[in-house]
mmCIF file of C-alpha atoms in Angstrom:
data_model
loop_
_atom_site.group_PDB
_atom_site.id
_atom_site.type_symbol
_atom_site.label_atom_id
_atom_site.label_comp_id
_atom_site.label_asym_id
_atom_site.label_seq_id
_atom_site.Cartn_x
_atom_site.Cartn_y
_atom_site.Cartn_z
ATOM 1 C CA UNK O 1 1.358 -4.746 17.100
ATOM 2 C CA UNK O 2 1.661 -6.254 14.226
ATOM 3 C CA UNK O 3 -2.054 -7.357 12.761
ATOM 4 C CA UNK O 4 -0.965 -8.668 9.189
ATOM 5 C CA UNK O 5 2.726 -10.847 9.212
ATOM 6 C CA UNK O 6 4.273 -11.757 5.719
ATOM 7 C CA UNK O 7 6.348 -14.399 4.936
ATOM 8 C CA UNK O 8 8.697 -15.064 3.478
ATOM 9 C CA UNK O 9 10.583 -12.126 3.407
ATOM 10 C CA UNK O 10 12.633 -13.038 -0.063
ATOM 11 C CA UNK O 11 11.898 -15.516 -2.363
ATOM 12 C CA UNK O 12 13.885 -17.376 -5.587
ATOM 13 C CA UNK O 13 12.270 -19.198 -7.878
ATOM 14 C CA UNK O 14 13.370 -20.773 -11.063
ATOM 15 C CA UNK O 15 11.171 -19.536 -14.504
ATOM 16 C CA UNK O 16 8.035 -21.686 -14.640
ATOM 17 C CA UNK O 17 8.052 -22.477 -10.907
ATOM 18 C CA UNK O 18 5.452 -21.743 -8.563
ATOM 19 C CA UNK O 19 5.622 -18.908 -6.214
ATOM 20 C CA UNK O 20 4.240 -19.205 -2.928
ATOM 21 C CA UNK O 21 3.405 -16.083 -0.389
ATOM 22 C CA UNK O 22 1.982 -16.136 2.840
ATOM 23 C CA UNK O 23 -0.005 -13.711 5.186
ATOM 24 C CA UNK O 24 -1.479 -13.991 8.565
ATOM 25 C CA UNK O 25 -3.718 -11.360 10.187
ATOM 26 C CA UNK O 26 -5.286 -11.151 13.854
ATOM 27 C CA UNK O 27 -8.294 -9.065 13.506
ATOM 28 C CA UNK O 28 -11.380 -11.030 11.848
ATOM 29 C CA UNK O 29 -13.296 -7.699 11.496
ATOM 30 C CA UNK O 30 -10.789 -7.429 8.516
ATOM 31 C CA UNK O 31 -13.325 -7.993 5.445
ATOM 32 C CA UNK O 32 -11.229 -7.496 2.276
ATOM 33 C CA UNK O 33 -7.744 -9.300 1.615
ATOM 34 C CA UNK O 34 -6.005 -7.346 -1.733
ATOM 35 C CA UNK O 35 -2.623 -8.382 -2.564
ATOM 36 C CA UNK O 36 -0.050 -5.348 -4.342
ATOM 37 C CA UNK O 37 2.576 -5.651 -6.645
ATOM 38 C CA UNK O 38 5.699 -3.487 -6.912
ATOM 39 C CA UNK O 39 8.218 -2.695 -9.081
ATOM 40 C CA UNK O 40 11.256 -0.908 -8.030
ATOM 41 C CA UNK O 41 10.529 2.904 -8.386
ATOM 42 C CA UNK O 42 7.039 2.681 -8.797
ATOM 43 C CA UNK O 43 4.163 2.772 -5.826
ATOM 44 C CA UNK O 44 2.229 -0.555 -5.298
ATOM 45 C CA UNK O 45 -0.770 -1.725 -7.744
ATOM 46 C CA UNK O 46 -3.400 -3.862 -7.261
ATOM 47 C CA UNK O 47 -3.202 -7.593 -8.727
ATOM 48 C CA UNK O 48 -5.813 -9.971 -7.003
ATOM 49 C CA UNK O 49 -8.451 -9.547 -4.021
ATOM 50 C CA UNK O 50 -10.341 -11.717 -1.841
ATOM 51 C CA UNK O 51 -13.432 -11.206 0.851
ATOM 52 C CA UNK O 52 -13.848 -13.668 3.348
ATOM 53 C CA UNK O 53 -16.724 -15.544 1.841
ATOM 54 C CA UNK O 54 -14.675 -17.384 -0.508
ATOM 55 C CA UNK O 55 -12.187 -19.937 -0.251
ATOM 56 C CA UNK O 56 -10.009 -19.422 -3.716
ATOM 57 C CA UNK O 57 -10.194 -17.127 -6.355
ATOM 58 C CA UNK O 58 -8.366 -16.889 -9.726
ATOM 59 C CA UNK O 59 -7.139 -14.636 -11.657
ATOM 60 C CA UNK O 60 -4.800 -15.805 -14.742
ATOM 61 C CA UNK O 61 -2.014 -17.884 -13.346
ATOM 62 C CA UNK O 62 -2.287 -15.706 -9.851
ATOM 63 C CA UNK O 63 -4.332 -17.463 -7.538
ATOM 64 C CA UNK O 64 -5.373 -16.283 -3.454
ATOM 65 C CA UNK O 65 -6.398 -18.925 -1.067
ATOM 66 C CA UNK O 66 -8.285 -17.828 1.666
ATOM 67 C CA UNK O 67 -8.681 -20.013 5.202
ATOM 68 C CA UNK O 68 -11.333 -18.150 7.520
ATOM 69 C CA UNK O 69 -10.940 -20.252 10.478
ATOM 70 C CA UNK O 70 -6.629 -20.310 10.398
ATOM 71 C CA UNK O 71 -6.858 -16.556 9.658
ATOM 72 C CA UNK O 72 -4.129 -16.898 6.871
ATOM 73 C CA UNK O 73 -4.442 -16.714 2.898
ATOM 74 C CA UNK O 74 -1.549 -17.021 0.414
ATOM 75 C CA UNK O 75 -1.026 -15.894 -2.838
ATOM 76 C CA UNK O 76 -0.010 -18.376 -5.348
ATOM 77 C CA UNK O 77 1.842 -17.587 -8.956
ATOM 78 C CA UNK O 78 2.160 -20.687 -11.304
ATOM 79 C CA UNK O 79 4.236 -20.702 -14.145
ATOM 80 C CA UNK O 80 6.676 -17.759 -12.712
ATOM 81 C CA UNK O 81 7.847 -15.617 -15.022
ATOM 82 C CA UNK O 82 11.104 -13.146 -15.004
ATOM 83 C CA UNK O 83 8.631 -10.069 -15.396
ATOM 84 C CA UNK O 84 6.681 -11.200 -12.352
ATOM 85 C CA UNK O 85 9.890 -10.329 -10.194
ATOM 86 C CA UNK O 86 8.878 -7.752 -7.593
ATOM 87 C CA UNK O 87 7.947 -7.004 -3.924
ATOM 88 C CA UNK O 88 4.731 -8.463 -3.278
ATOM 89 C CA UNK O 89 2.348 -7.049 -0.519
ATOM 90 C CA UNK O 90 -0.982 -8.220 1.132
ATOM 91 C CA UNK O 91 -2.971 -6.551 2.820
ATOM 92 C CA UNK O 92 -6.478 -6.168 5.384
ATOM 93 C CA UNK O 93 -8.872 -4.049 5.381
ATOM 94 C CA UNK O 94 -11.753 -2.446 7.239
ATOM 95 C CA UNK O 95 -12.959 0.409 7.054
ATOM 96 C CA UNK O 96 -11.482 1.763 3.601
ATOM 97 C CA UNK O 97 -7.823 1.346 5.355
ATOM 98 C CA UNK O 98 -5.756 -1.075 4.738
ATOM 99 C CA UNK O 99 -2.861 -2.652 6.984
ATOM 100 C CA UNK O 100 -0.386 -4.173 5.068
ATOM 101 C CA UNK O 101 2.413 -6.969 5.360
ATOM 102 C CA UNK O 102 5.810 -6.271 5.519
ATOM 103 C CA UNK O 103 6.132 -7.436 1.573
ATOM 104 C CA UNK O 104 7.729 -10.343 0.020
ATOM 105 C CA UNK O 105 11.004 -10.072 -2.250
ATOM 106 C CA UNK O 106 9.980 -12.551 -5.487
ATOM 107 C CA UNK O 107 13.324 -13.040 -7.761
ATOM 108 C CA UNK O 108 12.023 -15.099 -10.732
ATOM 109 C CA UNK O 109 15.549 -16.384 -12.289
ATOM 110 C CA UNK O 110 15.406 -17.392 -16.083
ATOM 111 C CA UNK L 1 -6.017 10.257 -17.402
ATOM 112 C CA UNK L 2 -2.500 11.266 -15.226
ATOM 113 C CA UNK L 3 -3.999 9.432 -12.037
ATOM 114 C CA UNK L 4 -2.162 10.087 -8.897
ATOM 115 C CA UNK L 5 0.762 12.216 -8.977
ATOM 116 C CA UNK L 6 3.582 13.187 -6.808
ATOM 117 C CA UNK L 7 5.756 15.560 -6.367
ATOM 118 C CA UNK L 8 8.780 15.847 -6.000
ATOM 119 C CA UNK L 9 10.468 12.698 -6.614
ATOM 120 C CA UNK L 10 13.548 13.148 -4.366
ATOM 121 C CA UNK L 11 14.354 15.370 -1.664
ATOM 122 C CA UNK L 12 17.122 16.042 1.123
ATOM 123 C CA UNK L 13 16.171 17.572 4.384
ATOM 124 C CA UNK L 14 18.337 19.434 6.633
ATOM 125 C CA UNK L 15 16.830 18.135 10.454
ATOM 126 C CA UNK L 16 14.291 20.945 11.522
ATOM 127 C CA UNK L 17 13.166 22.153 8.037
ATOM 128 C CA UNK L 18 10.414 21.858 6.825
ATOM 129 C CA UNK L 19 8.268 21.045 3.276
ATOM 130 C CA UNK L 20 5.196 20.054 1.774
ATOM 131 C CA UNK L 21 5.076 16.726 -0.367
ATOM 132 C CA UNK L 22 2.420 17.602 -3.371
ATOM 133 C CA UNK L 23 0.142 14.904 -4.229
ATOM 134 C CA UNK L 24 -2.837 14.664 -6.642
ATOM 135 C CA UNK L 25 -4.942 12.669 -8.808
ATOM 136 C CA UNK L 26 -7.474 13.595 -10.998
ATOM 137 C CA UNK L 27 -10.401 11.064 -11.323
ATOM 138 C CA UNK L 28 -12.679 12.351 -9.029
ATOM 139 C CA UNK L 29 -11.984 9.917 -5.879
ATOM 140 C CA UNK L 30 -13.249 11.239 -2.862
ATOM 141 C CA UNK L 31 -10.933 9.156 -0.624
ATOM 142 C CA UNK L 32 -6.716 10.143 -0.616
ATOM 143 C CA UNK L 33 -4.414 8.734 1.610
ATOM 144 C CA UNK L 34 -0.779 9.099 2.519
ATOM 145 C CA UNK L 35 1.378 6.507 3.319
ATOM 146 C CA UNK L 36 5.242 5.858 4.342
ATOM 147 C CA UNK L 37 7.121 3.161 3.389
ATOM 148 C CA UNK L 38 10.490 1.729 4.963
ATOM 149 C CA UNK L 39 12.754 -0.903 4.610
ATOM 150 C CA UNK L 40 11.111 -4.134 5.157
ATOM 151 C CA UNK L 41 8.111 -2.587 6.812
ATOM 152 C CA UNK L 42 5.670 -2.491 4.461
ATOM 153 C CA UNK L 43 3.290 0.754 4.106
ATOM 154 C CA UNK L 44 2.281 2.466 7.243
ATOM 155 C CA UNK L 45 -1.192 4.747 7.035
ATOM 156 C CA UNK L 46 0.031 8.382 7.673
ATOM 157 C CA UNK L 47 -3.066 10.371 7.178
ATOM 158 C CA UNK L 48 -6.306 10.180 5.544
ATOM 159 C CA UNK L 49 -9.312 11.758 3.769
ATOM 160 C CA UNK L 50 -13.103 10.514 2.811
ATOM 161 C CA UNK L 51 -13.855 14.415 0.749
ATOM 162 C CA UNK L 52 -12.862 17.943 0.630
ATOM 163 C CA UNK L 53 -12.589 19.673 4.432
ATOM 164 C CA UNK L 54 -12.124 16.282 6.052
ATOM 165 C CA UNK L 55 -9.617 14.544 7.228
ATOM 166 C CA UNK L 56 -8.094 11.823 10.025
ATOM 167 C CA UNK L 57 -5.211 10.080 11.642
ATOM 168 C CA UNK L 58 -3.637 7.194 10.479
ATOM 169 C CA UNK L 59 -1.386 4.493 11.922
ATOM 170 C CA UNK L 60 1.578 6.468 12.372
ATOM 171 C CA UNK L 61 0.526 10.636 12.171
ATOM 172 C CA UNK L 62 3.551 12.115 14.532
ATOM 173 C CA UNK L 63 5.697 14.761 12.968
ATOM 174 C CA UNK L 64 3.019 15.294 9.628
ATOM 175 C CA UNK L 65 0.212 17.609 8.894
ATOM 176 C CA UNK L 66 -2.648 17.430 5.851
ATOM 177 C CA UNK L 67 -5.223 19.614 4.259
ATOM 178 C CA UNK L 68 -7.553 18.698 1.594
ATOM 179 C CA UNK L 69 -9.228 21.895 0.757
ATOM 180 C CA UNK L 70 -10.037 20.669 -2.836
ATOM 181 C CA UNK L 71 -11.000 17.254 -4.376
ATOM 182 C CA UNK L 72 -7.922 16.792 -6.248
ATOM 183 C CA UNK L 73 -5.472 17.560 -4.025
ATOM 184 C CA UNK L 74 -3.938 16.332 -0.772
ATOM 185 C CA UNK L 75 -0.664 18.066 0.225
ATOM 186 C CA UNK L 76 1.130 16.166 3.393
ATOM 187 C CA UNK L 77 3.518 19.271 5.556
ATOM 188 C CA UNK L 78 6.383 18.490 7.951
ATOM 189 C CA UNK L 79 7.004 21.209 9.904
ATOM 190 C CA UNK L 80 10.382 19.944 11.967
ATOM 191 C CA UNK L 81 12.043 17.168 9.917
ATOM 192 C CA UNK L 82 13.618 14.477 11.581
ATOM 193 C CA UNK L 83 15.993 11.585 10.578
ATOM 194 C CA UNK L 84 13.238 8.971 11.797
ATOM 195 C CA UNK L 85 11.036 10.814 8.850
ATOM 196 C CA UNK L 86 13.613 8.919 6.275
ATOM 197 C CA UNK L 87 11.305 7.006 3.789
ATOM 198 C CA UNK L 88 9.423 7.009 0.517
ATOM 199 C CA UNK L 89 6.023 8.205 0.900
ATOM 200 C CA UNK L 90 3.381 6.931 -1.933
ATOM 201 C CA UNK L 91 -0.231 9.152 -2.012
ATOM 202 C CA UNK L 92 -2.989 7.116 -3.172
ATOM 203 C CA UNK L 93 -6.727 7.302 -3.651
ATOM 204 C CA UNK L 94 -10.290 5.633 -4.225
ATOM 205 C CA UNK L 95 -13.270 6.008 -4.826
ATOM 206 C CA UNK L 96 -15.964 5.341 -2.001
ATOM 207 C CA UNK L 97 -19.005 4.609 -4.221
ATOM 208 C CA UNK L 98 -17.635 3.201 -7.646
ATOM 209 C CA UNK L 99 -14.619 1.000 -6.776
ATOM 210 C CA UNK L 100 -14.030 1.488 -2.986
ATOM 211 C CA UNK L 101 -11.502 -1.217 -2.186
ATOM 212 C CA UNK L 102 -9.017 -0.664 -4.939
ATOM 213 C CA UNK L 103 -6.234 2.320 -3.631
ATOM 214 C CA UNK L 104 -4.464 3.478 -6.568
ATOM 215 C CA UNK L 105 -1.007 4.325 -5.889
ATOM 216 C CA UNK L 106 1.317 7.701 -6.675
ATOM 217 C CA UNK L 107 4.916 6.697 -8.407
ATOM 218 C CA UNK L 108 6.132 7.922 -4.877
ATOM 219 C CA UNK L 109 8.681 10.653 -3.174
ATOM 220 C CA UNK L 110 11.845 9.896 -1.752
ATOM 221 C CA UNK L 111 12.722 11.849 0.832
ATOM 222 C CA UNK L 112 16.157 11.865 3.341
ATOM 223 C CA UNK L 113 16.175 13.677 6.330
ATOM 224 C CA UNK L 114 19.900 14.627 7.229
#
């Protein structure tokens, strides 16, 4: 069972577009909603983080929206940069453990 | 500050042997995790640990073993590879009290199970 589905799987965007990633989870004991970053060879990092109680948070030109009652939330990068280019992960979590999406491929092209 | 190392980076299995992946980190978290990563699958919880002596199952725990006999350290053992154990596996840990939603993340060992 699946409790946290990505999409989409692969993503192209042109430098200085917007990059758009979505995530839907099952479980709404799930009470923290981190989204990971990572670069080819290298484990996944933290970027942005959300808990329920909120509806948007902001960090730089990464932004998470969060909709309680759809059980979804989305991360959105404006302004896409070449450097942002990586797999992209969200996550749920209860519990200290996390369940994560099946990640997101983000190609940034110059 | 190293943070969470791994090692090795690469290995090759012959089905049925065995090894130990290495992993530790040395900021003081109390919580370490393993996880295994495949091919459009995202990162499946193999084992975990909230301190020294303690430890519990994850999503997908078939086919590993772990120990955490010190703070630092939280070595992951499988006894019988198997093909299906293909993947890269990425340690990571937390901290419970200071910071306990963040996971920081290992660089990662590839391992192939022929």
């Amino acid at each position: 069972q699946q409790q946290v589905k990505q999409s989409p799987q692969s993503l192209i965007v042109q430098k200085g577009g917007i990059s758009i990633i979505n995530c839907a989870y099952e479980n709404t004991a799930f009470d923290y909603f981190p989204w990971y970053q990572q670069f080819p060879g290298k484990g996944p990092a933290l970027l942005i983080a959300i808990r329920p109680d909120v509806s948007e948070k902001k960090e730089g030109r990464f932004t998470i929206s969060f909709n309680k009652s759809a059980k979804q939330f989305s991360l959105h990068i404006m302004d896409s940069q070449p450097g942002d280019s990586a797999t992209y992960f969200c996550a749920a979590s209860k519990y200290d453990k996390l369940i994560f999406g099946s990640g997101t491929r983000l190609l940034v092209r110059p | 500050n190293a943070g969470v190392t791994q090692t090795p980076k690469f290995r090759i299995l012959k089905i049925g042997q065995s090894m130990t992946l290495q992993c530790a980190q040395d900021m003081n978290h109390n919580y370490m995790y393993w996880y295994r990563q495949d091919p459009g699958m995202g990162l499946k919880l193999i084992y975990y640990s909230v301190g020294a002596g303690i430890t519990d199952k994850g999503e997908v725990p078939n086919g590993y073993n772990v120990s955490r006999s010190t703070t630092e350290d939280f070595p992951l053992r499988l006894e019988l590879a198997a093909p299906s154990q293909t993947s890269v596996y990425f340690c990571a840990s937390s901290h419970r009290d200071r910071d306990p939603d963040t996971q920081y993340f290992g660089p990662g060992t590839r391992l192939t199970v022929l």
